[in-house]
Coordinates of C-alpha atoms in Angstrom, one line a residue:
Chain D
M1 CA 220.4 44.7 -45.0
A2 CA 216.6 44.7 -44.9
S3 CA 216.1 48.4 -45.7
M4 CA 216.7 51.8 -44.3
K5 CA 213.0 52.1 -44.0
L6 CA 212.9 49.3 -41.6
V7 CA 215.8 50.8 -39.6
W8 CA 213.9 54.1 -39.3
R9 CA 210.5 52.5 -38.5
N10 CA 212.1 50.4 -35.8
L11 CA 213.6 53.4 -34.2
M12 CA 210.2 55.1 -34.4
R13 CA 208.5 52.3 -32.5
H14 CA 209.0 54.3 -29.4
P15 CA 209.4 57.9 -30.7
L16 CA 209.8 59.4 -27.3
R17 CA 212.6 57.0 -26.3
S18 CA 214.4 57.6 -29.5
V19 CA 214.0 61.3 -29.3
L20 CA 215.3 61.4 -25.7
T21 CA 218.3 59.2 -26.7
I22 CA 219.0 61.5 -29.6
L23 CA 218.8 64.6 -27.4
S24 CA 221.1 63.0 -24.9
L25 CA 223.6 62.3 -27.7
T26 CA 223.2 65.9 -28.9
V27 CA 224.1 67.3 -25.4
A28 CA 227.0 64.8 -25.0
I29 CA 228.6 65.7 -28.4
F30 CA 228.1 69.4 -27.7
L31 CA 229.8 68.9 -24.3
I32 CA 232.6 66.9 -25.9
C33 CA 233.2 69.7 -28.5
G34 CA 233.2 72.3 -25.7
L35 CA 235.5 70.3 -23.4
R36 CA 238.0 69.5 -26.1
T37 CA 238.0 73.1 -27.3
L38 CA 239.0 74.2 -23.8
I39 CA 242.0 71.9 -24.1
T40 CA 242.9 73.0 -27.6
T41 CA 242.5 76.7 -26.6
L42 CA 244.8 76.2 -23.7
N43 CA 247.3 74.4 -25.8
A44 CA 247.1 76.8 -28.7
G45 CA 249.4 79.3 -27.0
V46 CA 252.0 76.5 -26.6
A47 CA 251.6 75.3 -30.1
N48 CA 251.9 78.7 -31.7
A49 CA 254.7 80.1 -29.5
D50 CA 257.6 81.9 -31.2
N51 CA 260.7 79.7 -30.7
R52 CA 263.0 82.7 -30.8
R53 CA 261.2 84.4 -27.8
L54 CA 262.2 83.6 -24.2
A55 CA 260.5 84.6 -21.0
V56 CA 262.6 85.7 -17.9
M57 CA 260.8 85.8 -14.5
S58 CA 261.7 85.3 -10.9
S59 CA 262.7 81.8 -10.1
T60 CA 260.3 82.1 -7.0
G61 CA 257.2 82.6 -9.2
L62 CA 255.4 84.7 -11.7
F63 CA 254.1 87.1 -9.1
V64 CA 257.5 88.0 -7.7
E65 CA 258.8 91.1 -9.4
L66 CA 262.3 91.5 -10.8
P67 CA 264.4 94.7 -10.6
M68 CA 264.1 96.9 -13.8
K69 CA 267.9 97.1 -14.0
Y70 CA 268.0 93.4 -15.1
Q71 CA 266.8 94.5 -18.6
A72 CA 270.0 96.3 -19.4
Q73 CA 272.1 93.4 -18.3
I74 CA 270.1 91.0 -20.5
D75 CA 270.4 93.3 -23.4
R76 CA 274.2 93.2 -23.2
L77 CA 274.2 89.4 -24.0
D78 CA 275.5 88.8 -27.6
A79 CA 272.7 86.4 -28.5
V80 CA 269.9 88.8 -27.5
E81 CA 268.4 90.8 -30.3
Q82 CA 265.8 92.7 -28.3
T83 CA 264.0 92.7 -24.9
T84 CA 260.8 94.1 -23.6
K85 CA 259.0 94.0 -20.3
F86 CA 255.5 93.2 -18.9
Q87 CA 254.0 93.9 -15.6
W88 CA 250.6 92.4 -14.6
F89 CA 248.4 95.2 -13.4
G90 CA 245.5 93.2 -12.0
G91 CA 242.8 95.9 -12.1
Y92 CA 239.2 95.9 -13.1
Y93 CA 236.8 98.2 -14.9
R94 CA 234.2 99.8 -12.6
S95 CA 233.4 96.5 -10.8
P96 CA 235.5 93.5 -9.8
K97 CA 233.3 91.3 -12.0
N98 CA 234.7 93.2 -15.0
F99 CA 238.0 91.5 -14.8
F100 CA 240.4 91.1 -17.7
A101 CA 244.1 91.2 -18.3
Q102 CA 246.0 94.5 -18.2
F103 CA 249.7 94.9 -18.7
A104 CA 252.1 97.8 -18.3
I105 CA 254.4 97.5 -21.3
D106 CA 257.1 99.3 -23.2
P107 CA 255.4 100.7 -26.3
A108 CA 258.7 101.2 -28.2
T109 CA 259.5 97.5 -28.2
L110 CA 256.1 95.8 -28.0
F111 CA 255.2 95.9 -31.6
S112 CA 258.6 94.8 -33.0
M113 CA 258.7 91.9 -30.4
Y114 CA 255.1 90.9 -31.0
P115 CA 254.3 91.5 -34.7
E116 CA 251.1 89.4 -34.2
C117 CA 249.7 92.5 -32.3
Q118 CA 248.2 94.4 -35.2
V119 CA 247.3 98.1 -34.7
P120 CA 246.4 100.5 -37.5
P121 CA 249.5 102.7 -38.1
E122 CA 247.8 106.0 -37.1
Q123 CA 246.5 104.5 -33.9
Q124 CA 249.9 103.1 -33.1
Q125 CA 251.4 106.5 -33.6
T126 CA 248.8 108.0 -31.2
F127 CA 249.6 105.3 -28.7
L128 CA 253.3 105.9 -28.9
K129 CA 253.0 109.6 -28.4
N130 CA 250.4 109.7 -25.6
R131 CA 251.8 108.3 -22.3
V132 CA 248.4 108.0 -20.6
S133 CA 247.0 106.1 -23.5
C134 CA 246.4 102.4 -24.0
I135 CA 245.5 99.9 -26.7
V136 CA 242.8 97.3 -26.2
G137 CA 242.1 94.1 -28.0
K138 CA 239.2 94.0 -30.4
G139 CA 237.4 91.4 -28.2
L140 CA 237.7 93.6 -25.1
A141 CA 236.5 96.7 -27.1
A142 CA 233.5 94.7 -28.3
D143 CA 232.7 93.4 -24.8
Y144 CA 232.6 96.9 -23.2
G145 CA 231.7 99.0 -26.2
W146 CA 234.9 100.9 -26.1
K147 CA 236.1 102.8 -29.1
V148 CA 239.2 104.9 -30.0
G149 CA 239.0 108.2 -28.1
D150 CA 237.2 106.9 -25.0
T151 CA 238.8 107.3 -21.6
V152 CA 238.6 104.1 -19.6
P153 CA 238.8 104.1 -15.8
I154 CA 240.5 101.0 -14.3
I155 CA 240.6 100.4 -10.6
G156 CA 244.1 99.2 -9.6
A157 CA 243.3 96.4 -7.2
L158 CA 246.9 95.1 -7.2
H159 CA 248.5 98.5 -7.8
P160 CA 246.2 101.2 -6.4
H161 CA 246.6 104.7 -7.7
P162 CA 248.5 106.9 -5.2
E163 CA 245.6 109.4 -5.2
N164 CA 243.2 106.7 -4.3
K165 CA 241.3 107.0 -7.6
A166 CA 240.9 105.0 -10.8
W167 CA 243.7 104.9 -13.3
E168 CA 242.5 106.6 -16.4
F169 CA 243.6 105.4 -19.9
Y170 CA 242.9 107.1 -23.2
V171 CA 242.0 104.5 -25.8
A172 CA 244.5 105.2 -28.6
G173 CA 243.9 102.1 -30.6
V174 CA 242.2 98.7 -31.0
Y175 CA 244.6 95.9 -31.8
R176 CA 243.7 92.5 -33.3
S177 CA 245.6 89.3 -33.3
D178 CA 245.1 86.2 -35.4
A179 CA 247.6 84.2 -33.4
P180 CA 246.2 82.0 -30.6
N181 CA 249.2 82.9 -28.4
F182 CA 248.3 86.6 -28.4
D183 CA 244.9 87.2 -26.8
N184 CA 242.4 89.8 -28.2
R185 CA 241.1 90.7 -24.8
T186 CA 243.9 92.5 -23.1
L187 CA 244.7 96.2 -22.3
F188 CA 248.2 97.4 -22.8
F189 CA 249.4 100.7 -21.4
H190 CA 252.6 102.7 -21.1
W191 CA 255.3 101.5 -18.7
D192 CA 256.3 105.1 -18.2
Y193 CA 252.9 106.1 -16.9
Y194 CA 252.8 103.2 -14.6
E195 CA 256.3 103.7 -13.2
K196 CA 256.0 107.5 -12.7
T197 CA 252.5 107.2 -11.1
L198 CA 253.7 104.6 -8.6
E199 CA 256.9 106.5 -7.8
S200 CA 254.8 109.5 -7.0
G201 CA 253.3 107.5 -4.2
G202 CA 256.7 106.2 -3.1
V203 CA 256.5 102.8 -4.6
T204 CA 259.3 101.4 -6.8
P205 CA 257.7 99.2 -9.5
G206 CA 259.3 95.9 -10.6
V207 CA 258.9 93.8 -13.7
G208 CA 256.9 90.6 -13.9
V209 CA 258.4 89.2 -17.0
F210 CA 261.1 90.2 -19.4
S211 CA 260.6 88.9 -22.9
I212 CA 263.7 88.3 -25.0
R213 CA 264.0 87.7 -28.7
V214 CA 267.3 86.0 -29.6
K215 CA 269.2 86.3 -32.8
P216 CA 268.4 83.8 -35.6
G217 CA 270.5 80.6 -35.4
T218 CA 271.2 81.1 -31.7
D219 CA 271.7 78.1 -29.4
V220 CA 268.6 78.7 -27.3
P221 CA 269.5 76.3 -24.4
Q222 CA 272.9 78.1 -24.1
V223 CA 271.1 81.6 -23.9
I224 CA 268.8 80.2 -21.3
A225 CA 271.8 79.1 -19.2
D226 CA 273.6 82.4 -19.8
V227 CA 270.6 84.4 -18.6
E228 CA 270.1 82.3 -15.5
N229 CA 273.9 82.5 -14.7
L230 CA 273.9 86.2 -15.2
F231 CA 271.8 86.7 -12.0
K232 CA 272.9 83.7 -10.0
D233 CA 274.6 86.0 -7.4
S234 CA 272.0 88.7 -7.6
E235 CA 269.2 89.7 -5.2
Q236 CA 266.6 87.8 -7.3
L237 CA 267.4 84.5 -9.1
V238 CA 265.7 84.2 -12.4
S239 CA 264.1 81.5 -14.4
C240 CA 264.4 81.7 -18.2
E241 CA 262.2 79.6 -20.5
T242 CA 261.2 79.4 -24.1
E243 CA 257.8 81.0 -24.8
A244 CA 256.3 77.6 -25.4
E245 CA 257.4 76.4 -22.0
F246 CA 256.2 79.6 -20.4
Q247 CA 252.8 79.1 -21.9
R248 CA 252.8 75.5 -20.8
Q249 CA 253.5 76.5 -17.3
F250 CA 250.8 79.1 -17.4
V251 CA 248.3 76.5 -18.5
T252 CA 249.3 74.1 -15.7
M253 CA 249.4 76.9 -13.1
F254 CA 245.7 76.0 -12.3
G255 CA 246.5 72.3 -12.1
N256 CA 246.4 69.7 -14.9
I257 CA 243.3 71.2 -16.6
P258 CA 243.7 69.1 -19.8
L259 CA 243.7 65.9 -17.7
F260 CA 240.8 67.0 -15.6
V261 CA 238.7 68.1 -18.6
G262 CA 239.7 64.8 -20.4
W263 CA 238.3 62.9 -17.4
I264 CA 235.0 64.8 -17.6
G265 CA 234.9 64.2 -21.3
G266 CA 235.6 60.5 -20.9
G267 CA 232.8 60.3 -18.2
V268 CA 230.4 62.0 -20.6
V269 CA 231.2 59.5 -23.4
L270 CA 230.9 56.5 -21.0
A271 CA 227.5 57.7 -19.6
I272 CA 226.1 58.3 -23.1
L273 CA 227.5 54.9 -24.3
L274 CA 225.7 53.1 -21.5
A275 CA 222.4 55.0 -22.3
C276 CA 222.7 54.1 -26.0
V277 CA 223.5 50.5 -25.3
N278 CA 220.4 50.3 -23.0
T279 CA 218.2 51.8 -25.7
M280 CA 219.6 49.4 -28.3
L281 CA 219.2 46.4 -26.1
M282 CA 215.5 47.4 -25.4
S283 CA 215.0 47.9 -29.1
M284 CA 216.5 44.6 -29.9
R285 CA 214.3 42.8 -27.4
E286 CA 211.2 44.3 -28.9
Q287 CA 212.3 43.2 -32.4
T288 CA 213.1 39.6 -31.4
T289 CA 210.1 38.1 -33.2
D290 CA 210.7 40.3 -36.2
I291 CA 214.3 39.0 -36.4
G292 CA 212.9 35.5 -36.4
I293 CA 210.5 36.4 -39.2
L294 CA 213.2 38.0 -41.2
K295 CA 215.5 35.0 -40.7
S296 CA 212.7 32.6 -41.7
I297 CA 212.2 34.6 -44.9
G298 CA 215.8 34.1 -45.7
F299 CA 217.6 37.1 -44.3
S300 CA 221.1 36.0 -43.1
D301 CA 222.5 36.3 -39.6
R302 CA 224.9 38.9 -41.0
S303 CA 222.1 41.1 -42.3
M304 CA 220.4 41.0 -38.8
F305 CA 223.7 42.1 -37.3
G306 CA 223.8 44.9 -39.9
L307 CA 220.2 45.9 -39.2
L308 CA 220.9 46.5 -35.5
I309 CA 224.2 48.2 -36.1
A310 CA 222.5 50.4 -38.7
Q311 CA 219.9 51.4 -36.1
S312 CA 222.5 52.2 -33.6
L313 CA 224.6 54.2 -36.1
F314 CA 221.6 56.1 -37.3
L315 CA 220.5 57.0 -33.8
C316 CA 224.0 58.1 -32.8
T317 CA 224.8 59.9 -36.0
L318 CA 221.6 61.9 -35.8
G319 CA 222.2 62.9 -32.2
G320 CA 225.9 63.5 -32.9
A321 CA 225.2 65.7 -36.0
L322 CA 222.7 67.8 -34.0
G323 CA 225.4 68.1 -31.3
L324 CA 227.9 69.3 -33.8
L325 CA 225.4 71.8 -35.2
L326 CA 224.6 73.0 -31.7
A327 CA 228.3 73.4 -30.9
R328 CA 228.9 75.4 -34.1
G329 CA 225.8 77.5 -33.7
T330 CA 226.6 78.5 -30.1
Q331 CA 230.3 79.0 -30.5
P332 CA 230.2 82.8 -30.6
M333 CA 228.1 82.8 -27.4
V334 CA 230.2 80.3 -25.6
S335 CA 233.3 82.1 -26.7
N336 CA 232.0 85.3 -25.1
W337 CA 231.2 83.4 -21.9
F338 CA 234.8 82.1 -21.7
A339 CA 236.3 85.3 -22.9
A340 CA 238.0 86.1 -19.6
T341 CA 239.2 82.6 -18.6
F342 CA 239.7 80.9 -22.0
P343 CA 240.4 83.7 -24.5
G344 CA 240.5 82.6 -28.1
Y345 CA 237.9 79.8 -27.6
A346 CA 237.2 78.5 -31.1
I347 CA 236.2 74.9 -32.1
T348 CA 238.9 73.6 -34.4
N349 CA 238.3 71.3 -37.4
G350 CA 240.2 68.7 -35.4
T351 CA 237.6 68.9 -32.7
Y352 CA 234.8 68.5 -35.2
L353 CA 236.6 65.4 -36.6
F354 CA 237.2 64.1 -33.1
A355 CA 233.5 64.5 -32.1
S356 CA 232.4 62.9 -35.4
A357 CA 234.7 59.9 -34.7
V358 CA 233.3 59.7 -31.1
T359 CA 229.8 59.7 -32.6
L360 CA 230.6 56.9 -35.0
G361 CA 232.4 55.0 -32.3
L362 CA 229.4 55.3 -30.0
G363 CA 227.1 54.1 -32.8
I364 CA 229.2 51.0 -33.4
A365 CA 229.9 50.3 -29.7
A366 CA 226.3 50.8 -28.7
G367 CA 225.1 48.5 -31.5
V368 CA 227.6 45.7 -31.2
M369 CA 226.1 43.8 -28.2
P370 CA 222.5 43.8 -29.5
A371 CA 223.7 43.1 -33.0
M372 CA 225.7 40.1 -31.8
Q373 CA 222.5 38.9 -30.0
A374 CA 220.5 39.3 -33.1
R375 CA 223.1 37.5 -35.2
R376 CA 223.3 34.6 -32.7
L377 CA 219.5 34.3 -32.2
R378 CA 218.2 31.0 -33.4
C379 CA 215.3 31.4 -35.8
V380 CA 212.9 29.1 -33.9
D381 CA 213.7 30.8 -30.6
A382 CA 213.2 34.2 -32.1
L383 CA 209.8 33.3 -33.5
R384 CA 208.8 32.2 -30.0
G385 CA 209.9 35.6 -28.8
M386 CA 212.8 34.2 -26.8
D387 CA 215.8 36.6 -26.8
Chain Z
M1 CA 203.6 9.3 -59.7
S2 CA 205.1 12.7 -58.8
Q3 CA 208.7 12.8 -57.5
A4 CA 209.3 13.4 -53.8
M5 CA 209.5 17.0 -52.8
I6 CA 210.2 16.3 -49.2
R7 CA 212.2 13.3 -48.0
V8 CA 212.7 12.7 -44.2
Q9 CA 215.2 9.9 -43.5
A10 CA 215.6 8.6 -40.0
V11 CA 215.4 12.1 -38.5
T12 CA 215.8 12.5 -34.8
K13 CA 215.4 15.7 -32.8
S14 CA 215.5 16.1 -29.1
Y15 CA 215.5 19.0 -26.7
R16 CA 216.9 19.4 -23.2
R17 CA 214.4 20.7 -20.7
G18 CA 215.1 21.0 -17.0
G19 CA 218.0 18.6 -17.2
E20 CA 216.0 15.9 -19.1
T21 CA 216.3 15.0 -22.8
L22 CA 213.0 15.0 -24.6
V23 CA 213.0 13.1 -27.8
V24 CA 210.5 15.0 -30.1
L25 CA 211.2 13.1 -33.4
D26 CA 212.4 9.6 -33.2
K27 CA 214.1 8.2 -36.4
L28 CA 211.2 9.6 -38.4
N29 CA 210.9 8.5 -42.1
L30 CA 208.5 10.4 -44.4
Q31 CA 208.1 11.2 -48.0
M32 CA 205.9 13.9 -49.5
E33 CA 205.2 14.4 -53.2
E34 CA 205.6 17.5 -55.2
G35 CA 202.5 19.5 -55.8
R36 CA 200.4 17.9 -53.0
F37 CA 198.6 19.5 -50.1
Y38 CA 199.4 17.7 -46.8
A39 CA 197.9 18.2 -43.4
L40 CA 200.1 17.2 -40.5
M41 CA 198.1 16.2 -37.5
G42 CA 198.8 14.7 -34.1
P43 CA 198.4 15.4 -30.4
S44 CA 200.3 18.2 -28.7
G45 CA 204.0 17.3 -28.3
S46 CA 203.9 14.8 -31.2
G47 CA 206.5 16.8 -33.1
K48 CA 204.4 18.5 -35.8
T49 CA 205.9 22.0 -35.5
T50 CA 209.4 20.6 -34.9
L51 CA 209.1 18.6 -38.2
L52 CA 207.8 21.7 -40.0
N53 CA 210.8 23.8 -38.7
L54 CA 213.2 21.1 -39.8
I55 CA 211.7 20.9 -43.3
G56 CA 211.8 24.7 -43.5
G57 CA 215.4 24.8 -42.5
L58 CA 214.7 26.8 -39.4
D59 CA 216.2 24.1 -37.2
Q60 CA 218.5 21.2 -37.7
P61 CA 218.1 17.6 -36.8
D62 CA 220.3 15.7 -34.3
A63 CA 220.5 12.8 -36.7
G64 CA 219.1 11.7 -40.0
E65 CA 218.8 13.5 -43.3
L66 CA 216.3 15.9 -44.8
Y67 CA 215.9 16.4 -48.5
V68 CA 213.7 19.2 -49.7
S69 CA 213.4 20.1 -53.3
G70 CA 216.4 17.8 -54.0
E71 CA 218.6 19.6 -51.5
N72 CA 220.1 17.8 -48.5
L73 CA 219.6 20.4 -45.8
S74 CA 222.3 18.9 -43.6
D75 CA 224.9 19.8 -46.2
L76 CA 224.1 23.5 -46.1
S77 CA 225.8 26.1 -43.9
K78 CA 223.7 28.6 -42.0
G79 CA 224.2 31.2 -44.7
E80 CA 223.4 28.7 -47.5
L81 CA 220.3 27.6 -45.5
A82 CA 219.1 31.2 -45.4
N83 CA 219.5 31.6 -49.1
W84 CA 217.8 28.3 -49.7
R85 CA 214.9 29.3 -47.5
A86 CA 214.6 32.6 -49.5
A87 CA 214.4 30.7 -52.7
N88 CA 212.4 27.6 -51.8
V89 CA 210.1 28.0 -48.8
G90 CA 207.3 30.3 -47.8
F91 CA 206.1 30.3 -44.2
V92 CA 202.7 30.9 -42.8
F93 CA 202.5 31.1 -39.0
Q94 CA 199.6 30.8 -36.5
G95 CA 200.3 34.3 -35.1
F96 CA 200.6 35.8 -38.7
N97 CA 204.0 37.1 -37.9
L98 CA 203.9 40.3 -39.9
I99 CA 206.5 43.0 -39.2
P100 CA 204.3 45.5 -37.3
V101 CA 206.1 48.6 -38.5
L102 CA 205.8 47.8 -42.2
S103 CA 202.7 48.1 -44.3
A104 CA 201.0 45.1 -46.0
F105 CA 202.8 45.9 -49.2
E106 CA 206.2 46.3 -47.5
N107 CA 205.7 43.0 -45.7
V108 CA 205.0 41.2 -48.9
E109 CA 207.9 42.9 -50.6
L110 CA 210.4 41.7 -47.9
P111 CA 211.3 38.3 -49.4
L112 CA 211.6 39.9 -52.9
K113 CA 214.4 42.1 -51.5
L114 CA 216.5 38.9 -51.4
T115 CA 216.0 38.4 -55.1
P116 CA 217.8 40.2 -58.0
L117 CA 214.5 41.8 -59.0
S118 CA 214.4 45.5 -59.7
R119 CA 212.4 47.9 -57.6
K120 CA 209.7 48.1 -60.3
E121 CA 209.6 44.3 -60.6
R122 CA 209.4 43.9 -56.8
R123 CA 206.4 46.3 -56.8
E124 CA 204.7 44.3 -59.5
H125 CA 205.2 41.0 -57.8
A126 CA 204.1 42.3 -54.4
E127 CA 201.0 43.9 -55.9
H128 CA 200.2 40.7 -57.7
A129 CA 200.6 38.6 -54.6
L130 CA 198.3 41.0 -52.6
K131 CA 195.8 40.8 -55.5
L132 CA 195.9 37.0 -55.3
V133 CA 194.8 37.1 -51.7
G134 CA 192.2 39.8 -52.4
L135 CA 193.9 42.6 -50.4
E136 CA 195.2 45.0 -53.1
D137 CA 193.0 47.7 -51.6
R138 CA 194.7 47.2 -48.2
M139 CA 198.3 47.3 -49.3
H140 CA 199.2 50.5 -47.5
H141 CA 197.6 49.4 -44.2
R142 CA 199.8 48.4 -41.2
P143 CA 199.1 45.0 -39.7
K144 CA 197.3 46.5 -36.7
Q145 CA 194.9 48.2 -39.1
L146 CA 193.9 44.8 -40.5
S147 CA 191.6 42.0 -39.2
G148 CA 193.2 38.7 -38.2
G149 CA 191.9 37.1 -41.4
Q150 CA 193.4 39.9 -43.5
E151 CA 196.7 39.7 -41.6
Q152 CA 196.9 35.9 -42.4
R153 CA 196.1 36.6 -46.0
V154 CA 198.9 39.2 -46.1
A155 CA 201.2 36.5 -44.6
I156 CA 200.2 34.1 -47.3
A157 CA 200.9 36.7 -50.0
R158 CA 204.3 37.2 -48.4
A159 CA 204.9 33.4 -48.4
V160 CA 204.1 33.1 -52.2
A161 CA 205.6 36.5 -53.3
S162 CA 208.9 35.0 -54.3
D163 CA 207.3 31.9 -55.9
P164 CA 208.7 29.2 -53.6
K165 CA 208.0 25.5 -54.3
V166 CA 207.0 24.7 -50.8
I167 CA 204.6 26.4 -48.4
L168 CA 204.8 25.5 -44.8
A169 CA 201.9 26.6 -42.6
D170 CA 201.8 26.2 -38.9
E171 CA 198.2 26.2 -37.6
P172 CA 197.4 29.0 -40.1
T173 CA 193.7 29.1 -38.9
G174 CA 194.4 28.6 -35.2
D175 CA 193.8 32.3 -34.3
L176 CA 191.0 32.9 -36.8
D177 CA 187.2 32.9 -36.7
R178 CA 185.4 30.3 -38.8
K179 CA 184.8 32.6 -41.8
S180 CA 188.3 33.9 -41.9
A181 CA 189.7 30.4 -41.4
E182 CA 187.7 29.2 -44.4
Q183 CA 189.0 32.0 -46.6
V184 CA 192.6 31.1 -45.6
L185 CA 192.0 27.4 -46.3
E186 CA 190.5 28.2 -49.7
L187 CA 193.5 30.3 -50.5
L188 CA 195.9 27.4 -49.6
V189 CA 193.8 25.0 -51.7
R190 CA 194.0 27.5 -54.6
L191 CA 197.7 27.8 -54.3
N192 CA 198.0 24.1 -54.4
R193 CA 195.6 23.5 -57.3
E194 CA 196.3 26.5 -59.5
F195 CA 200.0 27.1 -58.8
K196 CA 201.0 23.6 -57.9
K197 CA 202.6 24.5 -54.6
T198 CA 203.5 21.7 -52.3
I199 CA 201.8 22.6 -49.0
L200 CA 202.4 21.2 -45.6
M201 CA 200.0 22.4 -43.0
V202 CA 200.2 21.7 -39.3
T203 CA 196.7 21.6 -37.8
H204 CA 194.7 20.3 -34.9
D205 CA 191.4 21.0 -36.7
P206 CA 189.9 18.1 -38.6
H207 CA 187.9 20.5 -40.7
A208 CA 191.0 22.3 -41.8
A209 CA 192.8 19.0 -42.5
A210 CA 189.8 18.0 -44.7
H211 CA 191.0 20.5 -47.2
A212 CA 194.3 18.6 -47.8
Q213 CA 194.9 15.8 -50.2
S214 CA 196.8 13.7 -47.6
I215 CA 196.7 13.7 -43.9
V216 CA 199.9 12.7 -42.1
H217 CA 199.5 11.6 -38.5
L218 CA 202.4 11.9 -36.1
D219 CA 202.4 10.3 -32.7
K220 CA 205.2 10.5 -30.1
G221 CA 207.7 11.6 -32.7
Q222 CA 206.9 8.8 -35.1
L223 CA 204.8 8.4 -38.2
G224 CA 201.4 7.2 -37.3
S225 CA 199.7 7.0 -40.7
I226 CA 199.4 8.8 -44.1
V227 CA 195.8 8.8 -45.3
D228 CA 194.8 10.0 -48.7
N229 CA 191.9 12.3 -48.5
Q230 CA 189.2 13.6 -50.9
P231 CA 189.6 17.3 -50.3
M232 CA 186.5 19.4 -49.6
A233 CA 185.2 21.4 -52.6
L234 CA 186.0 25.0 -52.5
G235 CA 183.2 27.1 -51.1
P236 CA 181.5 30.0 -52.9
K237 CA 183.6 33.1 -53.2

């Protein structure tokens, strides 16, 4: 190796070109971090799913309601330890742009079924006692500046209030969850309030999803079969799945997002690779005579290969490192942007490692072709400036 | 009589240009003694630069054998040839051929990076070489901040920094004005007389050749003559 000084000075022959290439790499690595985080965020729910929890929904689809009476029949199965129910409310806060998830739930069973939902005990007690109250995730509370004691009006787009007004919920508590499969940007309110209010308008509510927790050591596939068989002659056929499978289907409900995002990421890597190869080829062409000089002095072909690879690695590592810093620095902001669609957006260590590996791979791949040319270049040809 | 520093035995070198084979050196035999200053002259295309490149191990002959400093260059692999160049030969080119992004000092230090010298020793050697060519006050200047004559003197400092036995100069005064050319020639004569370097200088200029102890004439790839010469006295400093 000639020296790191020579590597740096060669890159600074055309500072603007090098800076633009470095900035392109910065943006590319930032995008790769972001895109991969979308995939890891989507998959986090699957990876962290509780293997004793099952989801029961209509075999027709998630938005077809099941009769409430099904819960009692499921409860009677020996393997079932507990059940609870969820109904998607589909409302918004003041304006349709303020959209987030709201569920009508059974407060008596929610906390034991989902211990990852952490609410201070006194707030939990308030929530249990007050049927028009709700609990909100800490992310949601932060987004809208809600605090315990506030009354939150929600317009029921999917389930309008019979009196044609907003549903009002008293904020009894703010929950937090450290589990990726339990989102911090949801509002949960009493099933009882939901049911009674709709019935007052002549509507009989149904259930979107029953969640089951089976007893330890249970043969899960057998329970799934038992639940589905239980309703095979009923008005609504059901589909029973593990929580992981349910999460997976939820992810793929919008199409194969991981594949789509992966393609975009691959395109970004390919585009930046071509840009880096171009930069390095131009750089090598400018250094042709210098390579001849260095070889004539006694530097080996191998060291010329190393010189060009080092330049490429330096360029890519600098751009990549800036991209990683940008991704890390902007994570809270990006997480807020994606709060509604990709809750729990957080760049994992695996993503940082992946992006670092991509950076190194780019550095080597972009440098190999010019480095091979530098290695093969005959000294006399190089001195004549022939590349 | 001194022993042969350079021995060229039946060396042939040809190039293919536009489908034709052009024989540049044709079974050339030549011997050069250690510690002498040779001027290599001849018309364009006579094979002067080709011979210089072969002796310097920058190129390899099609046939024949080349012994420089007792080493048969044909026996060396590419890597060994690079190491051999680093230890035995210093090059001075017509176009100076300094690395433009490095300072005069850094250019001179380059060949020393291939030696086991410490950083401090490298610095001392490079400074000494620059002092030898009278450019110690320009050591931190980049090539574009130097005149042509100064650039060539830096190139000479680089050529001698690692103390090689042989200095090969290809038209070293070709791009210089008369005064700068004279300074460069005086430097080469000094290196030959004081430091006993074997110098082979390709030139078209009879005035430059007059500084050498022997003038070798090449013609159509073959040896024309070797004429011993009474070198010109060094001019005033």
